Amino acid sequence: MMPSPAPTRRFYGGWLVVLAMLRMAAQYQLTHPSYQLHRDEYLHLDQANHLAWGYISLPPLTSWVAWLVQALGNSEFWVHFFPALFGVFTLALVWALVHELGGGLYAKLLAAGAVLFSALLRINLLFQPNSFDVLAWTAATYCLVRYLRTERLGWMLGVGAALGLGLLNKYNIVFWAAGIAPALLLSKHRARVFGRRAMYLAAGLALLIFLPNLLWQVQHNFPVVWHMQELKRTQLVNVQPADFLKSQLLFFLNSLWLLVAAGVGLARWPALRPYRFLGWSVLLTLAIFLALRAKDYYAIGLYPPLLAVGAVYMEHLLQAGRWRYLRPVLPLVQALLFIPMLRVAFPLQPPAALQRRAADFEALGLLRWEDGRNHPLPQDFADMLGWREMADQATRAYQLLPDSLRAHTLVLCDNYGQTGAINYYAAGRLPPAVSFNADYVYWFPDLRSVQAIVLVSEDGPDAEDGAHFRQVRLIGRVTEPLAREHATRVLLLIGPDKAIITKLQQRLKDRQQLR
C-alpha cells in the first residue's frame, strides 16, 4: 500500500482555539468551593519535594509537573491548570485526527463536542497522571495513523516518544501497545510496520526515554510489582466486569452513537477500511482489561481516536439527502444529554446537597467505593473534604509543644492523603509529615532523635503502644461528616521510650523493603 495523499480540507484552527479557550475556562467552574483538593493530588504534589526517577506508586513525570506547579506558586489554580491543559492537547489531537481522516468542519465539531461533553472533563479535573495518560494514548494513535499515511520516519518516532513519555507517566500505556500490536499484525499494514527500521528506532526511542525509570525499578527491586499486588488485593478484587462495561458506556453516553458510527464506518465504508486495526485494538485492549479486572477509567484513552473516526463517518452519512437535516440536531443532542451527566459527574453542589440526591448516584453505581460498599457520597467527592481541618488540628497540636521539643517532633500519618494534605496546607508551620504508606517510607527523618509525635490516625495508638509514651493527648477529630476522613483523630504523643522507637524503626525498615 502506497502512502496516501495529504488531506485537502481546511484545518479550521480558529475554531479549535476558541473551543480550547472555552475548555480551559470551563474547567475552573466545575467544582463547588466547599471542596478541596483530592486525596491523590496531595501525594503527587508532595513528590515535587522529593524528585526522583521513580516512586512506589507511579513513574516520575507527574512529579515534574508538580515541581512546575510549585515554581508557579503552588496555588490550586495551577494545580488544576495542567490537567486541563493536557485535556486541551487531547482535544487538539482529536481535531487533527479528524482532519487527517478527511473530515471537514462538521466532523471536527462533532468530535470536539464528544471530547468536551464527556467523562474526559472529569478526568481533567484532578491533578493525577490520568490526564496525561489519555493524551499519550491519543498522541501515539495519531502519530501511528500519520505514519501509515506518509511512511515518514518522524511520525513513527512520534509513536516512540508518546510511548516513552507515557511510560514515564503511568505504566497503563503498555495496554495500548498490547492492543495495537496484534491488531496491526492482523492487518494489511503489518509489512509496513513490523521488521522495518522505523519500528526499531521508535522502540529504541521509547526505551531510551523510559530507561531511567526502568533502572530505578531495578535498583529498588521493582516496587511496581509490589504496588500492583497491593492494588489487586485491596481494590481490583472488588471490580466487577459488569460495572467495568457499564462505565465504558457512561464515559461518552451522550456521544455513544459516535462510537457506534465508528464501528459501522470501519466495517462498511471503504474510506475507513485502512483503519480497521483501530477497532480491533480497542476490542483486544478491553478484553485484556476485563481479564485483569482493571478499573474502568484505565480504558478511557481508547476512545478519543474512535470518536474522531465516528465523526468522520457521520459527516459522510449526513452530507446529502434527507439525513442532512440531522446535522444541526446532533451537536445539540450532545450538549443537552450532557446536562444530566453534569449533575452526577461533578461536585457542583455542597456535600449535603449531593447527599440528598443519593438515589441519582446510586442508580449509576457511583456510591460504590473501592471497598465494594456503598457510601453517602461518591468516593472522589468524599476524598475532597476535611483536609484543611485536619492540617489545622495537626498544626495546633505542634504549637502546644515547647520549643525544646519541636525540633525533635515527628508528624506521622496513617495514609498518603493525610500526609500530603498536611504538607500542602501546613507547609512551613510543621515539620514535613511522613507515613508508612506509599512513597513516604523513603522520606522519614532519623527516628533516633524523636521526642514527640503528632499522630494523625483513624484509630490512634492501642493501649499497648500508648503505654510507651509519657503522655498521650487527643487534640481533635475531623468533623466534616461526609469526608472519607471523618472522625480521623489528631493526637499528641510525648516522651516515647526506646522500645517504641525501635518498633517504629523496624516497621520502617520492613516497609522500605516492601514487606
XYZ file of C-alpha atoms in Angstrom:
515
model
C 0.000 0.000 0.000
C 1.432 3.346 -1.047
C 1.332 6.429 1.188
C -1.934 8.357 0.968
C -2.116 11.969 -0.155
C -2.385 14.656 2.490
C -5.873 15.921 3.404
C -7.021 18.845 1.282
C -9.742 20.267 3.529
C -9.253 23.321 5.749
C -7.993 22.738 9.267
C -10.247 25.427 10.856
C -7.671 26.274 13.505
C -9.585 29.350 14.647
C -12.494 27.199 15.747
C -10.098 24.950 17.647
C -8.544 27.907 19.504
C -11.969 29.152 20.588
C -13.011 25.697 21.802
C -9.704 25.262 23.639
C -10.185 28.562 25.468
C -13.738 27.625 26.439
C -12.448 24.232 27.588
C -9.845 25.786 29.882
C -12.326 28.279 31.323
C -14.960 25.608 31.984
C -12.527 23.507 33.996
C -12.487 26.082 36.800
C -16.300 26.188 37.092
C -16.946 22.510 37.777
C -16.121 22.284 41.490
C -18.076 23.932 44.307
C -15.899 25.969 46.710
C -16.828 23.578 49.538
C -14.410 21.027 48.117
C -10.640 20.965 48.468
C -8.040 19.054 46.512
C -8.378 15.308 46.099
C -6.509 12.784 48.279
C -4.291 11.625 45.380
C -3.393 15.177 44.373
C -1.653 15.825 47.687
C 0.710 12.879 47.203
C 1.560 13.903 43.644
C 2.196 17.497 44.723
C 4.412 16.340 47.597
C 6.546 14.290 45.220
C 7.871 17.580 43.857
C 9.736 17.920 47.174
C 11.462 14.574 46.559
C 12.287 14.455 42.856
C 13.477 11.041 41.706
C 13.346 8.784 38.658
C 10.540 6.762 40.183
C 8.165 6.218 43.064
C 6.366 3.259 44.555
C 3.032 4.480 43.264
C 3.912 5.763 39.778
C 6.712 6.914 37.421
C 8.229 10.417 37.726
C 6.536 12.622 35.109
C 3.727 13.796 37.391
C 6.307 14.923 39.970
C 7.975 17.102 37.325
C 4.667 18.781 36.607
C 4.180 19.197 40.365
C 7.562 20.931 40.514
C 6.284 23.389 37.891
C 3.166 23.948 39.992
C 5.391 24.763 42.973
C 7.528 27.107 40.899
C 4.376 28.963 39.848
C 3.197 29.425 43.440
C 1.598 26.062 44.335
C -1.911 27.540 44.284
C -4.992 25.498 43.426
C -5.256 27.459 40.165
C -2.006 25.960 38.893
C -2.824 22.539 40.353
C -5.899 22.475 38.093
C -4.198 24.191 35.144
C -2.010 21.358 33.898
C -4.627 18.569 33.804
C -6.883 20.989 31.917
C -4.016 21.807 29.541
C -3.454 18.118 28.830
C -7.178 17.910 28.095
C -6.842 20.747 25.589
C -3.933 18.956 23.900
C -6.084 15.817 23.677
C -8.855 17.875 22.075
C -6.372 19.295 19.559
C -5.117 15.817 18.632
C -8.655 14.540 18.080
C -9.333 17.585 15.888
C -6.131 16.891 13.947
C -7.004 13.197 13.576
C -10.405 14.089 12.116
C -8.559 16.328 9.656
C -6.128 13.530 8.820
C -9.028 11.171 8.101
C -10.524 13.696 5.681
C -13.167 15.189 7.937
C -14.456 18.730 7.499
C -15.659 21.328 9.980
C -18.821 19.455 10.874
C -16.903 16.262 11.719
C -14.402 18.268 13.731
C -17.179 19.927 15.747
C -18.877 16.581 16.391
C -15.639 15.037 17.649
C -14.804 18.132 19.702
C -18.275 18.058 21.277
C -17.808 14.404 22.187
C -14.490 15.193 23.884
C -15.733 18.336 25.614
C -19.030 16.909 26.890
C -17.734 13.661 28.351
C -16.012 11.951 31.254
C -12.735 13.410 29.979
C -13.828 16.672 31.569
C -13.961 14.810 34.882
C -10.583 13.136 34.294
C -9.017 16.546 33.621
C -10.446 17.939 36.851
C -7.823 16.305 39.074
C -4.035 16.538 39.280
C -3.403 12.867 38.594
C -1.452 11.000 35.892
C -4.721 10.081 34.127
C -4.958 13.275 32.039
C -1.516 12.804 30.513
C -2.217 9.093 30.126
C -5.193 9.812 27.847
C -3.084 12.374 25.987
C -0.270 9.852 25.453
C -2.647 7.153 24.140
C -4.225 9.665 21.750
C -0.852 11.034 20.608
C 0.508 7.539 19.941
C -2.539 6.666 17.828
C -2.404 9.957 15.916
C 1.296 9.544 15.113
C 0.718 5.944 14.034
C -2.054 6.996 11.639
C 0.182 9.735 10.223
C 2.995 7.218 9.738
C 0.744 4.776 7.916
C -0.411 7.572 5.607
C 3.031 9.049 4.920
C 5.618 6.393 5.923
C 7.763 9.216 7.274
C 10.189 8.185 9.974
C 9.387 11.230 12.109
C 5.831 10.036 12.745
C 6.949 6.595 13.879
C 9.449 8.298 16.176
C 6.462 10.270 17.448
C 4.850 6.950 18.388
C 8.009 6.033 20.279
C 8.135 9.387 22.064
C 4.471 9.153 23.070
C 5.003 5.620 24.346
C 8.172 6.551 26.252
C 6.665 9.644 27.871
C 3.509 7.681 28.580
C 5.568 5.090 30.447
C 7.251 7.860 32.440
C 3.764 8.995 33.423
C 1.822 5.771 34.029
C 2.537 2.175 33.055
C -1.039 1.859 31.805
C 0.044 2.755 28.262
C 1.555 -0.733 27.987
C -2.013 -1.884 27.330
C -2.267 0.464 24.343
C 0.716 -1.361 22.844
C -0.721 -4.741 23.869
C -3.858 -3.998 21.863
C -2.368 -2.184 18.884
C 0.452 -4.671 18.134
C -1.709 -7.758 17.439
C -4.279 -5.579 15.645
C -1.548 -4.357 13.264
C -0.209 -7.886 12.847
C -3.649 -8.988 11.667
C -3.994 -6.025 9.298
C -2.617 -5.323 5.849
C -0.225 -2.819 7.443
C 1.926 -5.474 9.120
C 4.596 -5.428 6.404
C 4.824 -1.616 6.649
C 5.377 -1.673 10.400
C 6.985 -4.878 11.671
C 10.566 -5.534 10.739
C 11.014 -2.005 9.446
C 13.862 0.236 10.559
C 11.306 2.844 11.663
C 9.726 0.444 14.154
C 13.080 -0.473 15.718
C 14.079 3.173 16.020
C 10.720 4.038 17.619
C 11.046 1.155 20.075
C 14.596 2.265 20.877
C 13.458 5.842 21.475
C 10.666 4.674 23.790
C 13.146 2.541 25.731
C 15.669 5.383 25.925
C 13.063 7.758 27.362
C 11.796 5.148 29.802
C 15.235 3.766 30.751
C 15.900 5.972 33.844
C 12.679 4.786 35.459
C 13.393 1.183 34.486
C 16.812 1.415 36.156
C 15.149 2.934 39.239
C 12.776 -0.040 39.352
C 15.718 -2.447 39.162
C 17.591 -0.539 41.877
C 14.564 -0.650 44.206
C 13.640 -4.292 43.500
C 10.666 -3.474 41.240
C 8.242 -1.801 43.647
C 5.748 -1.612 40.770
C 5.189 -5.365 41.189
C 4.501 -4.952 44.903
C 2.244 -1.965 44.205
C 0.204 -3.912 41.646
C -0.152 -6.828 44.060
C -1.411 -4.441 46.746
C -3.767 -2.822 44.251
C -5.135 -6.193 43.214
C -5.573 -7.337 46.824
C -7.244 -4.177 48.139
C -9.069 -2.649 45.151
C -9.179 -4.642 41.918
C -10.660 -7.619 43.749
C -13.825 -5.534 44.129
C -14.083 -4.654 40.418
C -16.990 -6.416 38.704
C -16.855 -6.968 34.907
C -20.443 -5.743 34.544
C -19.563 -2.489 36.323
C -16.486 -2.066 34.124
C -18.550 -2.447 30.949
C -21.308 -0.166 32.216
C -18.752 2.560 32.868
C -17.456 2.273 29.302
C -20.951 3.176 28.106
C -21.292 6.033 30.579
C -17.984 7.730 29.736
C -19.353 9.054 26.425
C -23.055 8.353 26.922
C -24.225 11.487 25.104
C -21.986 10.638 22.132
C -22.381 6.871 22.233
C -23.815 6.990 18.740
C -20.438 8.299 17.522
C -18.718 5.195 18.869
C -21.342 3.038 17.178
C -20.792 5.025 13.984
C -17.065 4.371 14.280
C -17.653 0.625 14.399
C -20.059 0.705 11.460
C -17.819 3.020 9.445
C -14.736 0.865 9.988
C -16.694 -2.206 8.925
C -18.565 -0.800 5.915
C -17.063 2.394 4.497
C -14.130 1.849 2.111
C -12.525 5.193 3.061
C -12.075 3.947 6.650
C -11.045 0.404 5.744
C -7.297 1.143 6.222
C -8.018 1.992 9.859
C -9.919 -1.132 10.874
C -6.990 -2.084 13.092
C -8.094 0.734 15.432
C -11.371 -1.039 16.105
C -9.692 -4.387 16.675
C -7.130 -2.817 19.026
C -9.930 -1.357 21.155
C -11.645 -4.744 21.453
C -8.388 -6.501 22.299
C -7.424 -3.973 24.957
C -10.889 -4.086 26.534
C -10.638 -7.892 26.678
C -7.277 -7.629 28.462
C -8.675 -5.127 30.970
C -11.675 -7.357 31.655
C -9.425 -10.363 32.227
C -7.291 -8.372 34.676
C -10.319 -6.835 36.475
C -8.939 -3.371 35.737
C -10.521 -0.157 36.974
C -12.959 1.304 34.481
C -11.058 4.541 33.774
C -7.911 2.660 32.724
C -9.574 2.208 29.321
C -10.715 5.762 28.664
C -7.699 6.552 26.457
C -9.080 4.118 23.868
C -11.977 6.331 22.872
C -10.755 9.737 21.586
C -9.462 8.272 18.291
C -12.694 6.289 17.879
C -14.703 9.473 18.349
C -12.700 11.035 15.522
C -13.422 8.050 13.261
C -17.122 8.115 14.135
C -17.376 11.850 13.480
C -15.864 11.480 10.008
C -18.292 8.707 9.140
C -21.317 10.661 10.444
C -20.306 13.649 8.344
C -20.189 11.345 5.322
C -23.645 9.912 6.076
C -25.287 13.300 6.626
C -23.865 15.175 3.667
C -26.831 14.643 1.325
C -30.479 13.610 1.199
C -32.996 13.949 3.977
C -30.404 12.897 6.561
C -28.627 16.226 6.139
C -31.347 17.850 8.248
C -29.961 15.988 11.260
C -26.674 17.906 11.046
C -27.687 20.781 13.370
C -29.545 18.403 15.697
C -26.691 16.090 16.684
C -24.406 18.689 18.337
C -27.442 19.942 20.244
C -28.170 16.388 21.414
C -24.586 16.078 22.658
C -24.900 19.226 24.741
C -28.391 18.536 26.116
C -27.637 14.942 27.113
C -24.538 16.131 28.958
C -26.609 18.233 31.373
C -27.807 15.257 33.474
C -24.242 13.910 33.378
C -23.023 17.198 34.854
C -25.297 16.702 37.865
C -23.654 13.390 38.844
C -20.112 13.568 37.458
C -19.006 16.845 39.051
C -19.166 18.271 42.591
C -21.208 21.302 41.577
C -23.139 21.480 44.870
C -22.148 21.381 48.555
C -21.758 17.867 50.041
C -25.055 17.968 51.954
C -26.964 18.881 48.783
C -25.377 15.985 46.909
C -26.218 13.606 49.748
C -29.882 14.497 49.350
C -29.612 13.263 45.765
C -28.008 9.955 46.752
C -30.535 7.986 44.716
C -29.254 9.596 41.497
C -25.708 8.433 42.244
C -26.739 5.007 43.496
C -28.662 4.276 40.296
C -25.405 4.667 38.372
C -23.303 2.735 40.867
C -21.371 5.874 41.845
C -21.775 5.389 45.599
C -19.754 2.182 45.494
C -16.216 2.747 46.759
C -13.048 0.721 46.366
C -14.055 -1.361 49.405
C -17.051 -2.675 47.441
C -19.627 -0.984 49.711
C -21.974 1.965 49.160
C -21.385 5.277 50.978
C -23.246 8.621 51.232
C -21.138 10.369 48.543
C -19.118 9.199 45.541
C -15.622 8.322 46.707
C -13.869 11.051 44.719
C -16.101 13.716 46.277
C -15.607 12.370 49.813
C -11.866 12.412 49.116
C -12.049 16.202 48.618
C -13.280 17.065 52.121
C -11.836 17.629 55.586
C -8.187 18.173 54.694
C -7.763 21.795 55.824
C -9.403 20.998 59.149
C -7.021 18.088 59.639
C -3.968 20.226 58.825
C -5.141 22.969 61.200
C -5.568 20.462 64.037
C -2.122 18.983 63.412
C -0.654 22.498 63.485
C -2.447 23.216 66.755
C -1.010 20.037 68.278
C 2.501 21.020 67.221
C 2.128 24.524 68.636
C 1.252 23.073 72.051
C 4.773 21.703 72.312
C 7.578 23.706 73.920
C 10.321 24.926 71.607
C 12.718 22.366 73.074
C 10.575 19.518 71.689
C 9.518 20.964 68.340
C 12.889 20.291 66.730
C 12.519 16.621 67.734
C 8.910 16.082 66.650
C 7.701 13.543 64.115
C 4.434 14.197 62.261
C 3.161 10.700 61.483
C 0.018 9.864 59.470
C -1.880 6.718 58.557
C -2.017 7.263 54.792
C -0.606 9.319 51.952
C -3.701 11.531 51.665
C -3.399 12.761 55.241
C 0.355 13.184 54.882
C 0.266 15.097 51.619
C -2.617 17.322 52.760
C -0.762 18.356 55.904
C 2.367 19.072 53.887
C 0.312 21.166 51.460
C -1.805 23.213 53.878
C 0.653 23.407 56.783
C 3.882 23.845 54.822
C 6.341 25.890 56.875
C 4.284 25.548 60.051
C 5.123 21.897 60.722
C 7.990 19.511 60.081
C 7.279 17.515 56.887
C 4.722 14.823 57.682
C 5.509 11.199 56.834
C 3.681 7.881 56.742
C 4.345 4.178 56.484
C 2.160 4.354 53.383
C 3.243 4.784 49.736
C 6.398 6.742 48.877
C 6.684 8.371 52.276
C 8.574 5.354 53.631
C 11.659 6.717 51.844
C 11.333 10.224 53.278
C 11.478 9.667 57.059
C 13.781 11.692 59.295
C 16.154 9.998 61.746
C 13.857 8.345 64.292
C 16.520 8.132 66.985
C 16.061 11.794 67.954
C 12.250 11.752 68.146
C 10.878 13.040 71.474
C 7.289 13.805 70.437
C 4.856 12.629 67.755
C 1.905 14.414 66.206
C -0.154 11.408 65.154
C -2.921 11.601 62.540
C -4.761 8.313 62.591
C -8.151 6.694 62.221
C -7.555 4.661 65.375
C -4.583 6.125 67.223
C -2.175 4.026 69.277
C -3.620 0.982 71.004
C -3.248 0.578 74.745
C -0.024 -1.402 74.365
C 1.677 1.219 72.180
C 0.265 4.107 74.212
C 1.959 2.749 77.319
C 5.330 3.526 75.708
C 4.697 7.307 75.870
C 4.872 9.540 78.876
C 1.772 11.440 77.712
C -0.975 10.727 75.129
C -3.386 13.567 74.391
C -6.285 13.761 71.948
C -6.255 17.151 70.184
C -9.280 16.777 67.913
C -11.092 14.893 65.172
C -12.127 15.649 61.612
C -15.714 16.783 61.996
C -16.803 17.024 58.340
C -19.489 14.294 58.357
C -19.250 13.376 54.670
C -15.463 13.315 54.400
C -13.810 9.957 53.859
C -11.546 11.014 56.721
C -14.499 11.747 59.049
C -13.555 11.126 62.705
C -9.842 10.778 61.917
C -8.047 11.740 65.127
C -5.112 14.057 65.767
C -3.125 13.092 68.854
C -0.064 14.426 70.622
C 2.305 11.735 71.927
C 5.115 12.946 74.181
C 8.086 11.118 75.645
C 8.443 7.872 73.650
C 10.589 5.182 75.241
C 13.328 3.280 73.481
C 11.132 0.247 72.817
C 8.566 2.154 70.736
C 11.302 3.918 68.760
C 12.876 0.538 67.986
C 9.476 -0.762 66.898
C 8.999 2.217 64.574
C 12.483 1.727 63.110
C 11.780 -1.937 62.390
C 8.435 -1.146 60.811
C 10.092 1.471 58.610
C 12.788 -0.994 57.548
C 10.138 -3.572 56.640
C 8.124 -1.075 54.618
C 11.201 0.163 52.764
C 11.845 -3.446 51.785
C 8.179 -3.666 50.652
C 7.216 -6.174 53.303
